[in-house]
PDB file of C-alpha atoms in Angstrom:
ATOM      1  CA  MET A   7      13.468 -48.599 -65.459  1.00 48.00           C
ATOM      2  CA  THR A   8      13.847 -50.544 -62.251  1.00 46.00           C
ATOM      3  CA  VAL A   9      10.955 -49.299 -60.205  1.00 58.00           C
ATOM      4  CA  TRP A  10       7.498 -48.845 -61.738  1.00 82.00           C
ATOM      5  CA  GLU A  11       5.969 -45.395 -61.209  1.00 90.00           C
ATOM      6  CA  LEU A  12       2.794 -43.615 -62.142  1.00 93.00           C
ATOM      7  CA  PRO A  13       2.702 -39.867 -62.789  1.00 93.00           C
ATOM      8  CA  ARG A  14       0.792 -38.121 -60.088  1.00 94.00           C
ATOM      9  CA  LYS A  15      -2.093 -36.863 -62.233  1.00 94.00           C
ATOM     10  CA  LEU A  16      -2.702 -40.343 -63.700  1.00 94.00           C
ATOM     11  CA  ARG A  17      -2.644 -41.878 -60.270  1.00 93.00           C
ATOM     12  CA  LEU A  18      -5.138 -39.311 -58.986  1.00 92.00           C
ATOM     13  CA  ALA A  19      -7.340 -39.906 -62.068  1.00 91.00           C
ATOM     14  CA  VAL A  20      -7.710 -43.607 -61.437  1.00 89.00           C
ATOM     15  CA  GLU A  21      -8.142 -43.140 -57.662  1.00 90.00           C
ATOM     16  CA  ASP A  22     -11.083 -40.835 -58.337  1.00 83.00           C
ATOM     17  CA  GLY A  23     -14.309 -42.512 -57.394  1.00 74.00           C
ATOM     18  CA  ASP A  24     -15.830 -41.481 -60.764  1.00 75.00           C
ATOM     19  CA  ALA A  25     -12.882 -42.696 -62.744  1.00 75.00           C
ATOM     20  CA  ASN A  26     -13.676 -44.443 -66.038  1.00 85.00           C
ATOM     21  CA  ALA A  27     -13.552 -48.195 -65.516  1.00 88.00           C
ATOM     22  CA  ASP A  28     -11.740 -48.751 -68.812  1.00 91.00           C
ATOM     23  CA  LEU A  29      -9.095 -46.234 -67.815  1.00 92.00           C
ATOM     24  CA  ARG A  30      -8.573 -48.072 -64.476  1.00 91.00           C
ATOM     25  CA  GLU A  31      -8.261 -51.395 -66.235  1.00 93.00           C
ATOM     26  CA  TRP A  32      -5.823 -49.954 -68.801  1.00 95.00           C
ATOM     27  CA  VAL A  33      -3.653 -48.571 -65.990  1.00 94.00           C
ATOM     28  CA  THR A  34      -3.295 -52.032 -64.366  1.00 94.00           C
ATOM     29  CA  ARG A  35      -1.797 -53.213 -67.635  1.00 95.00           C
ATOM     30  CA  LEU A  36       0.549 -50.240 -68.159  1.00 96.00           C
ATOM     31  CA  PRO A  37       3.739 -51.917 -66.798  1.00 95.00           C
ATOM     32  CA  ASP A  38       3.408 -54.684 -69.372  1.00 96.00           C
ATOM     33  CA  ILE A  39       2.443 -52.272 -72.205  1.00 96.00           C
ATOM     34  CA  VAL A  40       5.477 -50.045 -71.485  1.00 96.00           C
ATOM     35  CA  ALA A  41       7.735 -53.073 -71.346  1.00 96.00           C
ATOM     36  CA  ALA A  42       6.464 -54.363 -74.656  1.00 96.00           C
ATOM     37  CA  LEU A  43       6.935 -50.988 -76.296  1.00 97.00           C
ATOM     38  CA  ALA A  44      10.402 -50.665 -74.824  1.00 97.00           C
ATOM     39  CA  GLY A  45      11.261 -54.047 -76.461  1.00 97.00           C
ATOM     40  CA  ARG A  46       9.644 -53.224 -79.773  1.00 97.00           C
ATOM     41  CA  TRP A  47      11.593 -49.961 -80.080  1.00 98.00           C
ATOM     42  CA  SER A  48      14.717 -51.152 -78.273  1.00 97.00           C
ATOM     43  CA  LEU A  49      14.520 -48.451 -75.555  1.00 97.00           C
ATOM     44  CA  GLU A  50      15.942 -47.889 -72.138  1.00 96.00           C
ATOM     45  CA  VAL A  51      13.036 -46.093 -70.439  1.00 96.00           C
ATOM     46  CA  GLY A  52      13.319 -43.798 -67.432  1.00 95.00           C
ATOM     47  CA  SER A  53      10.758 -42.707 -64.807  1.00 94.00           C
ATOM     48  CA  PRO A  54       7.744 -40.751 -66.095  1.00 95.00           C
ATOM     49  CA  PHE A  55       7.650 -36.989 -66.144  1.00 93.00           C
ATOM     50  CA  GLN A  56       5.857 -35.506 -63.165  1.00 92.00           C
ATOM     51  CA  PRO A  57       3.111 -34.523 -62.525  1.00 92.00           C
ATOM     52  CA  GLY A  58       2.228 -35.882 -66.035  1.00 91.00           C
ATOM     53  CA  GLY A  59      -1.204 -36.114 -67.552  1.00 90.00           C
ATOM     54  CA  SER A  60      -4.452 -37.725 -66.439  1.00 91.00           C
ATOM     55  CA  THR A  61      -4.667 -40.229 -69.322  1.00 93.00           C
ATOM     56  CA  SER A  62      -1.139 -40.872 -70.428  1.00 95.00           C
ATOM     57  CA  TRP A  63       2.276 -42.133 -69.211  1.00 97.00           C
ATOM     58  CA  VAL A  64       5.194 -40.143 -70.644  1.00 96.00           C
ATOM     59  CA  ALA A  65       8.891 -40.717 -69.973  1.00 96.00           C
ATOM     60  CA  PRO A  66      12.350 -39.955 -71.227  1.00 96.00           C
ATOM     61  CA  ALA A  67      14.057 -42.876 -73.029  1.00 97.00           C
ATOM     62  CA  SER A  68      17.151 -43.704 -75.011  1.00 97.00           C
ATOM     63  CA  THR A  69      17.478 -45.870 -78.124  1.00 97.00           C
ATOM     64  CA  ALA A  70      19.996 -48.641 -78.633  1.00 96.00           C
ATOM     65  CA  ALA A  71      22.065 -46.116 -80.544  1.00 96.00           C
ATOM     66  CA  GLY A  72      22.076 -43.756 -77.558  1.00 95.00           C
ATOM     67  CA  ALA A  73      19.676 -41.203 -78.993  1.00 96.00           C
ATOM     68  CA  ARG A  74      17.459 -39.392 -76.461  1.00 96.00           C
ATOM     69  CA  VAL A  75      13.767 -39.765 -77.197  1.00 97.00           C
ATOM     70  CA  VAL A  76      10.485 -39.577 -75.343  1.00 97.00           C
ATOM     71  CA  LEU A  77       7.970 -42.442 -75.026  1.00 98.00           C
ATOM     72  CA  LYS A  78       4.311 -41.428 -74.693  1.00 97.00           C
ATOM     73  CA  VAL A  79       1.798 -44.091 -73.902  1.00 97.00           C
ATOM     74  CA  GLY A  80      -1.769 -42.924 -73.923  1.00 95.00           C
ATOM     75  CA  TRP A  81      -5.225 -44.337 -73.162  1.00 94.00           C
ATOM     76  CA  ARG A  82      -7.169 -43.940 -76.374  1.00 91.00           C
ATOM     77  CA  HIS A  83     -10.240 -41.774 -75.938  1.00 86.00           C
ATOM     78  CA  ASP A  84     -12.122 -39.279 -78.080  1.00 84.00           C
ATOM     79  CA  GLU A  85     -10.295 -36.146 -76.805  1.00 81.00           C
ATOM     80  CA  ALA A  86      -6.890 -37.584 -77.802  1.00 81.00           C
ATOM     81  CA  LEU A  87      -7.679 -38.840 -81.237  1.00 90.00           C
ATOM     82  CA  HIS A  88      -5.355 -38.040 -84.118  1.00 95.00           C
ATOM     83  CA  GLU A  89      -2.350 -36.674 -82.145  1.00 96.00           C
ATOM     84  CA  ALA A  90       0.008 -38.896 -84.188  1.00 96.00           C
ATOM     85  CA  GLU A  91      -1.603 -37.811 -87.462  1.00 96.00           C
ATOM     86  CA  GLY A  92      -1.299 -34.175 -86.600  1.00 97.00           C
ATOM     87  CA  LEU A  93       2.348 -34.522 -85.579  1.00 97.00           C
ATOM     88  CA  ARG A  94       3.065 -36.433 -88.750  1.00 97.00           C
ATOM     89  CA  THR A  95       1.379 -33.759 -90.840  1.00 97.00           C
ATOM     90  CA  TRP A  96       3.421 -30.872 -89.154  1.00 98.00           C
ATOM     91  CA  ASP A  97       6.607 -33.000 -89.456  1.00 97.00           C
ATOM     92  CA  GLY A  98       8.464 -31.029 -86.804  1.00 97.00           C
ATOM     93  CA  ASN A  99       7.532 -27.621 -88.174  1.00 97.00           C
ATOM     94  CA  GLY A 100       6.739 -25.819 -84.948  1.00 97.00           C
ATOM     95  CA  ALA A 101       5.779 -29.022 -83.117  1.00 98.00           C
ATOM     96  CA  VAL A 102       7.704 -31.923 -81.625  1.00 98.00           C
ATOM     97  CA  ARG A 103       8.640 -34.463 -84.275  1.00 98.00           C
ATOM     98  CA  LEU A 104       6.967 -37.848 -84.370  1.00 98.00           C
ATOM     99  CA  LEU A 105       9.528 -40.662 -84.855  1.00 98.00           C
ATOM    100  CA  ASP A 106       7.106 -43.588 -84.808  1.00 98.00           C
ATOM    101  CA  ALA A 107       3.600 -44.551 -83.524  1.00 97.00           C
ATOM    102  CA  ARG A 108       1.676 -47.614 -82.708  1.00 96.00           C
ATOM    103  CA  THR A 109      -1.989 -48.173 -81.905  1.00 94.00           C
ATOM    104  CA  SER A 110      -3.327 -51.348 -80.272  1.00 92.00           C
ATOM    105  CA  GLY A 111      -6.619 -51.717 -78.531  1.00 91.00           C
ATOM    106  CA  ARG A 112      -7.062 -48.899 -75.999  1.00 92.00           C
ATOM    107  CA  THR A 113      -3.332 -47.873 -76.284  1.00 96.00           C
ATOM    108  CA  SER A 114      -1.910 -45.142 -78.429  1.00 96.00           C
ATOM    109  CA  ALA A 115       1.946 -45.119 -78.249  1.00 97.00           C
ATOM    110  CA  LEU A 116       4.147 -42.327 -79.640  1.00 98.00           C
ATOM    111  CA  LEU A 117       7.917 -42.226 -79.961  1.00 98.00           C
ATOM    112  CA  LEU A 118       8.840 -38.522 -80.014  1.00 98.00           C
ATOM    113  CA  GLU A 119      11.965 -36.428 -80.298  1.00 97.00           C
ATOM    114  CA  ALA A 120      13.248 -35.251 -76.983  1.00 96.00           C
ATOM    115  CA  CYS A 121      13.011 -31.571 -76.095  1.00 94.00           C
ATOM    116  CA  ALA A 122      16.199 -30.305 -74.344  1.00 87.00           C
ATOM    117  CA  PRO A 123      16.364 -28.563 -71.924  1.00 85.00           C
ATOM    118  CA  ALA A 124      12.589 -29.056 -71.932  1.00 78.00           C
ATOM    119  CA  THR A 125      11.879 -25.806 -70.114  1.00 91.00           C
ATOM    120  CA  SER A 126       8.211 -24.922 -70.194  1.00 95.00           C
ATOM    121  CA  LEU A 127       7.124 -21.635 -71.822  1.00 98.00           C
ATOM    122  CA  SER A 128       5.039 -21.033 -68.692  1.00 97.00           C
ATOM    123  CA  GLU A 129       8.253 -20.027 -66.933  1.00 96.00           C
ATOM    124  CA  LEU A 130       8.449 -16.893 -69.045  1.00 97.00           C
ATOM    125  CA  PRO A 131       6.436 -13.705 -68.470  1.00 98.00           C
ATOM    126  CA  GLU A 132       3.043 -13.762 -70.164  1.00 98.00           C
ATOM    127  CA  LEU A 133       3.803 -11.004 -72.635  1.00 98.00           C
ATOM    128  CA  GLU A 134       6.693 -13.083 -74.009  1.00 98.00           C
ATOM    129  CA  GLN A 135       4.408 -16.122 -74.046  1.00 98.00           C
ATOM    130  CA  ASP A 136       2.056 -14.253 -76.335  1.00 98.00           C
ATOM    131  CA  VAL A 137       4.783 -13.751 -78.916  1.00 98.00           C
ATOM    132  CA  VAL A 138       5.973 -17.390 -78.827  1.00 98.00           C
ATOM    133  CA  VAL A 139       2.392 -18.811 -78.965  1.00 98.00           C
ATOM    134  CA  ALA A 140       1.518 -16.572 -81.853  1.00 98.00           C
ATOM    135  CA  GLY A 141       4.672 -17.542 -83.703  1.00 98.00           C
ATOM    136  CA  LEU A 142       4.007 -21.239 -83.321  1.00 98.00           C
ATOM    137  CA  LEU A 143       0.371 -20.945 -84.304  1.00 98.00           C
ATOM    138  CA  SER A 144       1.130 -19.029 -87.440  1.00 97.00           C
ATOM    139  CA  ARG A 145       3.317 -22.007 -88.581  1.00 98.00           C
ATOM    140  CA  LEU A 146       1.029 -24.769 -87.423  1.00 98.00           C
ATOM    141  CA  TRP A 147      -2.029 -23.356 -89.260  1.00 98.00           C
ATOM    142  CA  ILE A 148      -1.615 -25.273 -92.496  1.00 97.00           C
ATOM    143  CA  ALA A 149      -4.165 -26.676 -94.924  1.00 95.00           C
ATOM    144  CA  PRO A 150      -4.596 -30.436 -94.371  1.00 91.00           C
ATOM    145  CA  ALA A 151      -4.576 -32.794 -97.294  1.00 89.00           C
ATOM    146  CA  GLU A 152      -7.733 -32.857 -99.379  1.00 88.00           C
ATOM    147  CA  GLU A 153      -8.629 -36.277 -97.988  1.00 90.00           C
ATOM    148  CA  HIS A 154      -7.805 -36.227 -94.276  1.00 93.00           C
ATOM    149  CA  GLU A 155      -9.102 -37.944 -91.153  1.00 93.00           C
ATOM    150  CA  PHE A 156      -9.176 -34.991 -88.794  1.00 97.00           C
ATOM    151  CA  ARG A 157     -12.483 -33.983 -87.251  1.00 97.00           C
ATOM    152  CA  ALA A 158     -14.177 -30.700 -87.903  1.00 97.00           C
ATOM    153  CA  LEU A 159     -14.013 -28.079 -85.222  1.00 98.00           C
ATOM    154  CA  GLN A 160     -17.795 -27.771 -85.630  1.00 98.00           C
ATOM    155  CA  SER A 161     -18.221 -31.283 -84.262  1.00 97.00           C
ATOM    156  CA  MET A 162     -16.307 -30.439 -81.090  1.00 97.00           C
ATOM    157  CA  CYS A 163     -18.227 -27.220 -80.540  1.00 98.00           C
ATOM    158  CA  ASP A 164     -21.589 -28.851 -81.019  1.00 97.00           C
ATOM    159  CA  ARG A 165     -20.678 -31.593 -78.553  1.00 96.00           C
ATOM    160  CA  TRP A 166     -19.399 -29.147 -75.941  1.00 97.00           C
ATOM    161  CA  ALA A 167     -22.492 -26.899 -76.371  1.00 97.00           C
ATOM    162  CA  ASP A 168     -24.747 -30.003 -75.906  1.00 96.00           C
ATOM    163  CA  GLU A 169     -22.787 -31.041 -72.743  1.00 94.00           C
ATOM    164  CA  PHE A 170     -22.889 -27.513 -71.369  1.00 94.00           C
ATOM    165  CA  ALA A 171     -26.668 -27.301 -71.915  1.00 91.00           C
ATOM    166  CA  ALA A 172     -27.317 -30.560 -70.079  1.00 90.00           C
ATOM    167  CA  ARG A 173     -25.135 -29.491 -67.149  1.00 89.00           C
ATOM    168  CA  GLN A 174     -26.616 -26.047 -67.047  1.00 86.00           C
ATOM    169  CA  ASP A 175     -30.137 -27.527 -66.809  1.00 81.00           C
ATOM    170  CA  ALA A 176     -29.024 -29.655 -63.908  1.00 80.00           C
ATOM    171  CA  VAL A 177     -27.685 -26.721 -61.848  1.00 75.00           C
ATOM    172  CA  SER A 178     -30.149 -25.772 -59.149  1.00 63.00           C
ATOM    173  CA  GLY A 179     -29.759 -22.031 -59.538  1.00 58.00           C
ATOM    174  CA  GLY A 180     -28.752 -19.331 -57.118  1.00 53.00           C
ATOM    175  CA  GLY A 181     -25.480 -17.632 -57.791  1.00 52.00           C
ATOM    176  CA  THR A 182     -24.114 -20.533 -59.830  1.00 58.00           C
ATOM    177  CA  LYS A 183     -26.095 -19.761 -63.018  1.00 74.00           C
ATOM    178  CA  LEU A 184     -25.454 -17.051 -65.576  1.00 86.00           C
ATOM    179  CA  ASP A 185     -28.216 -14.865 -66.941  1.00 90.00           C
ATOM    180  CA  PRO A 186     -30.261 -17.007 -69.302  1.00 91.00           C
ATOM    181  CA  GLY A 187     -29.889 -14.470 -72.094  1.00 94.00           C
ATOM    182  CA  VAL A 188     -26.118 -14.494 -71.737  1.00 95.00           C
ATOM    183  CA  VAL A 189     -26.133 -18.272 -71.844  1.00 94.00           C
ATOM    184  CA  ARG A 190     -28.219 -18.396 -74.936  1.00 95.00           C
ATOM    185  CA  ALA A 191     -26.002 -15.870 -76.738  1.00 97.00           C
ATOM    186  CA  GLY A 192     -22.828 -17.686 -75.728  1.00 97.00           C
ATOM    187  CA  VAL A 193     -24.011 -21.113 -76.780  1.00 97.00           C
ATOM    188  CA  ALA A 194     -25.454 -19.759 -80.065  1.00 97.00           C
ATOM    189  CA  LEU A 195     -22.127 -18.139 -80.946  1.00 97.00           C
ATOM    190  CA  PHE A 196     -20.214 -21.335 -80.002  1.00 98.00           C
ATOM    191  CA  ARG A 197     -22.300 -23.211 -82.497  1.00 98.00           C
ATOM    192  CA  GLU A 198     -22.419 -20.519 -85.162  1.00 98.00           C
ATOM    193  CA  LEU A 199     -18.778 -19.408 -85.360  1.00 98.00           C
ATOM    194  CA  PRO A 200     -17.298 -22.640 -86.709  1.00 98.00           C
ATOM    195  CA  ARG A 201     -19.884 -22.508 -89.466  1.00 97.00           C
ATOM    196  CA  THR A 202     -19.055 -19.007 -90.569  1.00 97.00           C
ATOM    197  CA  ALA A 203     -15.286 -19.347 -90.747  1.00 96.00           C
ATOM    198  CA  GLU A 204     -13.763 -18.280 -94.092  1.00 93.00           C
ATOM    199  CA  ASN A 205     -10.541 -20.250 -93.488  1.00 94.00           C
ATOM    200  CA  HIS A 206     -10.103 -23.797 -92.345  1.00 96.00           C
ATOM    201  CA  VAL A 207      -6.735 -25.046 -91.174  1.00 98.00           C
ATOM    202  CA  LEU A 208      -5.248 -27.709 -88.994  1.00 98.00           C
ATOM    203  CA  LEU A 209      -5.623 -26.684 -85.391  1.00 98.00           C
ATOM    204  CA  CYS A 210      -3.884 -27.642 -82.075  1.00 97.00           C
ATOM    205  CA  THR A 211      -6.970 -26.668 -80.068  1.00 97.00           C
ATOM    206  CA  ASP A 212      -4.957 -26.995 -76.800  1.00 96.00           C
ATOM    207  CA  LEU A 213      -1.942 -24.773 -77.305  1.00 97.00           C
ATOM    208  CA  HIS A 214      -0.862 -22.955 -74.203  1.00 97.00           C
ATOM    209  CA  ALA A 215       2.397 -22.180 -72.425  1.00 97.00           C
ATOM    210  CA  GLY A 216       2.334 -25.517 -70.478  1.00 95.00           C
ATOM    211  CA  ASN A 217       2.259 -27.336 -73.888  1.00 96.00           C
ATOM    212  CA  VAL A 218       5.253 -25.490 -75.297  1.00 98.00           C
ATOM    213  CA  LEU A 219       8.774 -26.647 -74.524  1.00 97.00           C
ATOM    214  CA  ALA A 220      12.252 -25.255 -75.106  1.00 96.00           C
ATOM    215  CA  ALA A 221      14.231 -27.495 -77.456  1.00 95.00           C
ATOM    216  CA  THR A 222      17.600 -27.655 -79.177  1.00 92.00           C
ATOM    217  CA  ARG A 223      16.376 -28.112 -82.744  1.00 93.00           C
ATOM    218  CA  GLU A 224      14.182 -25.028 -82.456  1.00 95.00           C
ATOM    219  CA  PRO A 225      13.790 -22.440 -79.605  1.00 96.00           C
ATOM    220  CA  TRP A 226      10.265 -23.691 -78.759  1.00 97.00           C
ATOM    221  CA  LEU A 227       8.186 -26.635 -79.862  1.00 98.00           C
ATOM    222  CA  ALA A 228       4.469 -27.395 -79.300  1.00 98.00           C
ATOM    223  CA  ILE A 229       3.495 -30.728 -77.699  1.00 97.00           C
ATOM    224  CA  ASP A 230       0.334 -32.629 -76.931  1.00 96.00           C
ATOM    225  CA  PRO A 231      -1.892 -31.284 -79.752  1.00 97.00           C
ATOM    226  CA  LYS A 232      -5.567 -32.290 -80.072  1.00 96.00           C
ATOM    227  CA  PRO A 233      -5.987 -31.723 -83.844  1.00 97.00           C
ATOM    228  CA  TYR A 234      -9.153 -30.545 -85.459  1.00 98.00           C
ATOM    229  CA  VAL A 235      -9.746 -28.601 -88.713  1.00 98.00           C
ATOM    230  CA  GLY A 236     -11.535 -25.302 -88.610  1.00 98.00           C
ATOM    231  CA  ASP A 237     -11.349 -21.599 -87.836  1.00 98.00           C
ATOM    232  CA  PRO A 238      -7.813 -20.487 -86.811  1.00 98.00           C
ATOM    233  CA  THR A 239      -9.277 -17.780 -84.583  1.00 98.00           C
ATOM    234  CA  TYR A 240     -10.454 -20.536 -82.142  1.00 98.00           C
ATOM    235  CA  ASP A 241      -6.856 -21.731 -81.612  1.00 98.00           C
ATOM    236  CA  VAL A 242      -5.860 -18.649 -79.590  1.00 98.00           C
ATOM    237  CA  LEU A 243      -8.349 -19.270 -76.793  1.00 98.00           C
ATOM    238  CA  GLN A 244      -6.655 -21.829 -74.631  1.00 98.00           C
ATOM    239  CA  HIS A 245      -3.599 -19.586 -74.197  1.00 98.00           C
ATOM    240  CA  MET A 246      -5.816 -16.652 -73.235  1.00 98.00           C
ATOM    241  CA  LEU A 247      -7.915 -18.687 -70.763  1.00 98.00           C
ATOM    242  CA  ASN A 248      -4.702 -19.728 -69.060  1.00 97.00           C
ATOM    243  CA  CYS A 249      -3.717 -15.991 -68.559  1.00 97.00           C
ATOM    244  CA  THR A 250      -6.430 -15.493 -65.926  1.00 96.00           C
ATOM    245  CA  GLU A 251      -5.490 -12.138 -64.484  1.00 96.00           C
ATOM    246  CA  ARG A 252      -5.120 -10.331 -67.865  1.00 97.00           C
ATOM    247  CA  LEU A 253      -8.366 -12.030 -69.068  1.00 97.00           C
ATOM    248  CA  ALA A 254     -10.376 -10.787 -66.166  1.00 96.00           C
ATOM    249  CA  ALA A 255      -8.785  -7.269 -66.156  1.00 96.00           C
ATOM    250  CA  ASP A 256      -9.186  -6.384 -69.814  1.00 97.00           C
ATOM    251  CA  PRO A 257     -10.273  -9.106 -72.204  1.00 98.00           C
ATOM    252  CA  TYR A 258     -10.726  -6.648 -75.116  1.00 97.00           C
ATOM    253  CA  ARG A 259      -7.152  -5.427 -74.820  1.00 98.00           C
ATOM    254  CA  PHE A 260      -5.783  -8.991 -74.534  1.00 98.00           C
ATOM    255  CA  ALA A 261      -7.829 -10.059 -77.566  1.00 98.00           C
ATOM    256  CA  ARG A 262      -6.626  -7.091 -79.626  1.00 98.00           C
ATOM    257  CA  ARG A 263      -3.003  -7.883 -78.837  1.00 98.00           C
ATOM    258  CA  MET A 264      -3.356 -11.552 -79.889  1.00 98.00           C
ATOM    259  CA  ALA A 265      -5.332 -10.539 -82.958  1.00 98.00           C
ATOM    260  CA  ASP A 266      -2.582  -8.122 -83.933  1.00 98.00           C
ATOM    261  CA  LEU A 267       0.132 -10.701 -83.398  1.00 98.00           C
ATOM    262  CA  LEU A 268      -1.697 -13.222 -85.629  1.00 98.00           C
ATOM    263  CA  ASP A 269      -3.387 -10.865 -88.146  1.00 98.00           C
ATOM    264  CA  LEU A 270      -6.814 -11.993 -87.020  1.00 98.00           C
ATOM    265  CA  ASP A 271     -10.172 -10.172 -86.773  1.00 98.00           C
ATOM    266  CA  ALA A 272     -10.214  -8.822 -83.234  1.00 98.00           C
ATOM    267  CA  ARG A 273     -14.021  -8.630 -83.158  1.00 98.00           C
ATOM    268  CA  ARG A 274     -14.313 -12.276 -84.136  1.00 98.00           C
ATOM    269  CA  LEU A 275     -11.765 -13.273 -81.524  1.00 98.00           C
ATOM    270  CA  CYS A 276     -13.792 -11.436 -78.886  1.00 98.00           C
ATOM    271  CA  GLN A 277     -16.834 -13.372 -80.015  1.00 98.00           C
ATOM    272  CA  TRP A 278     -15.064 -16.669 -79.723  1.00 98.00           C
ATOM    273  CA  LEU A 279     -13.649 -15.654 -76.313  1.00 98.00           C
ATOM    274  CA  PHE A 280     -17.088 -14.736 -75.002  1.00 98.00           C
ATOM    275  CA  ALA A 281     -18.635 -18.033 -76.243  1.00 98.00           C
ATOM    276  CA  ARG A 282     -15.823 -20.168 -74.859  1.00 98.00           C
ATOM    277  CA  CYS A 283     -15.985 -18.413 -71.472  1.00 97.00           C
ATOM    278  CA  VAL A 284     -19.675 -19.105 -71.243  1.00 97.00           C
ATOM    279  CA  ILE A 285     -19.125 -22.794 -72.074  1.00 97.00           C
ATOM    280  CA  GLU A 286     -16.418 -22.958 -69.436  1.00 95.00           C
ATOM    281  CA  SER A 287     -18.286 -20.996 -66.767  1.00 94.00           C
ATOM    282  CA  LEU A 288     -19.694 -23.914 -64.815  1.00 91.00           C
ATOM    283  CA  ASP A 289     -16.211 -25.190 -64.026  1.00 90.00           C
ATOM    284  CA  ASP A 290     -14.474 -21.800 -63.789  1.00 91.00           C
ATOM    285  CA  PRO A 291     -16.460 -19.025 -62.041  1.00 90.00           C
ATOM    286  CA  GLU A 292     -13.414 -16.746 -62.394  1.00 92.00           C
ATOM    287  CA  LEU A 293     -14.380 -16.279 -66.005  1.00 95.00           C
ATOM    288  CA  ARG A 294     -17.477 -14.194 -65.077  1.00 94.00           C
ATOM    289  CA  PRO A 295     -15.701 -10.759 -65.222  1.00 95.00           C
ATOM    290  CA  ALA A 296     -14.609 -11.521 -68.813  1.00 97.00           C
ATOM    291  CA  ILE A 297     -18.106 -12.707 -69.678  1.00 97.00           C
ATOM    292  CA  ALA A 298     -19.576  -9.508 -68.274  1.00 96.00           C
ATOM    293  CA  ALA A 299     -17.163  -7.423 -70.257  1.00 97.00           C
ATOM    294  CA  LEU A 300     -17.576  -9.315 -73.522  1.00 97.00           C
ATOM    295  CA  THR A 301     -21.305  -9.837 -73.504  1.00 94.00           C
ATOM    296  CA  PRO A 302     -22.696  -8.509 -76.827  1.00 88.00           C
TER     297      PRO A 302
END
């Protein structure tokens, strides 16, 4: 790589006035970090994929033997923990294969198989996306080892509920706040549902069409997981939240379709969907029609 380049989303993240100071400092060291990793793994590294992510630098690369790979260099933070461990556990079954990994200080580096042609699933119609996402999830939902380091979904839900409650209290009111009874019901469900799950599996938690790429080894592979262990029903939500028009138009019908594709309890999926929409409502007012339709 002859010219150093930042992906647009990462550049915007560090230019934000509220950017984390540790992230900014880490980005200043990225050229040296990437160069050291290229030397360690004997890589010829290209320019980063655009627009990229807000906490990572990801680029195509080739090994000394000429194999095409991907180098992902991430800033270590709570949301991105255990990506390497998750990919290692799945071992290429429905997800991109991890070739090697290294963690040092605030840096988490992954050497990944390359997806070619790397077409995003988001380029397909949503009804086709549903089928692909369901097929991948059904393979990724495996039981982790008895002694594992993955966090419980319960811990994430409790943290998000606490953060939502604090932000909700800070909102001045007017048309920005949901009915207090709806808020209480949504937050209560978001805390309760992880505790009442009958099945606990390894979850992606962030599987949506933008995180699914076409490949040569398999038709589609999941990338960028944020692994937790818990209720598989939760794992459908991010895909549904990204299909905004269908979610607003008829969330029950959408939920029944995904539940049928994955042999899940449609009622429980609707509960999860209602709770997650409430939690996301401060940042996404477009979820209000779905909240109104799903309110118990």
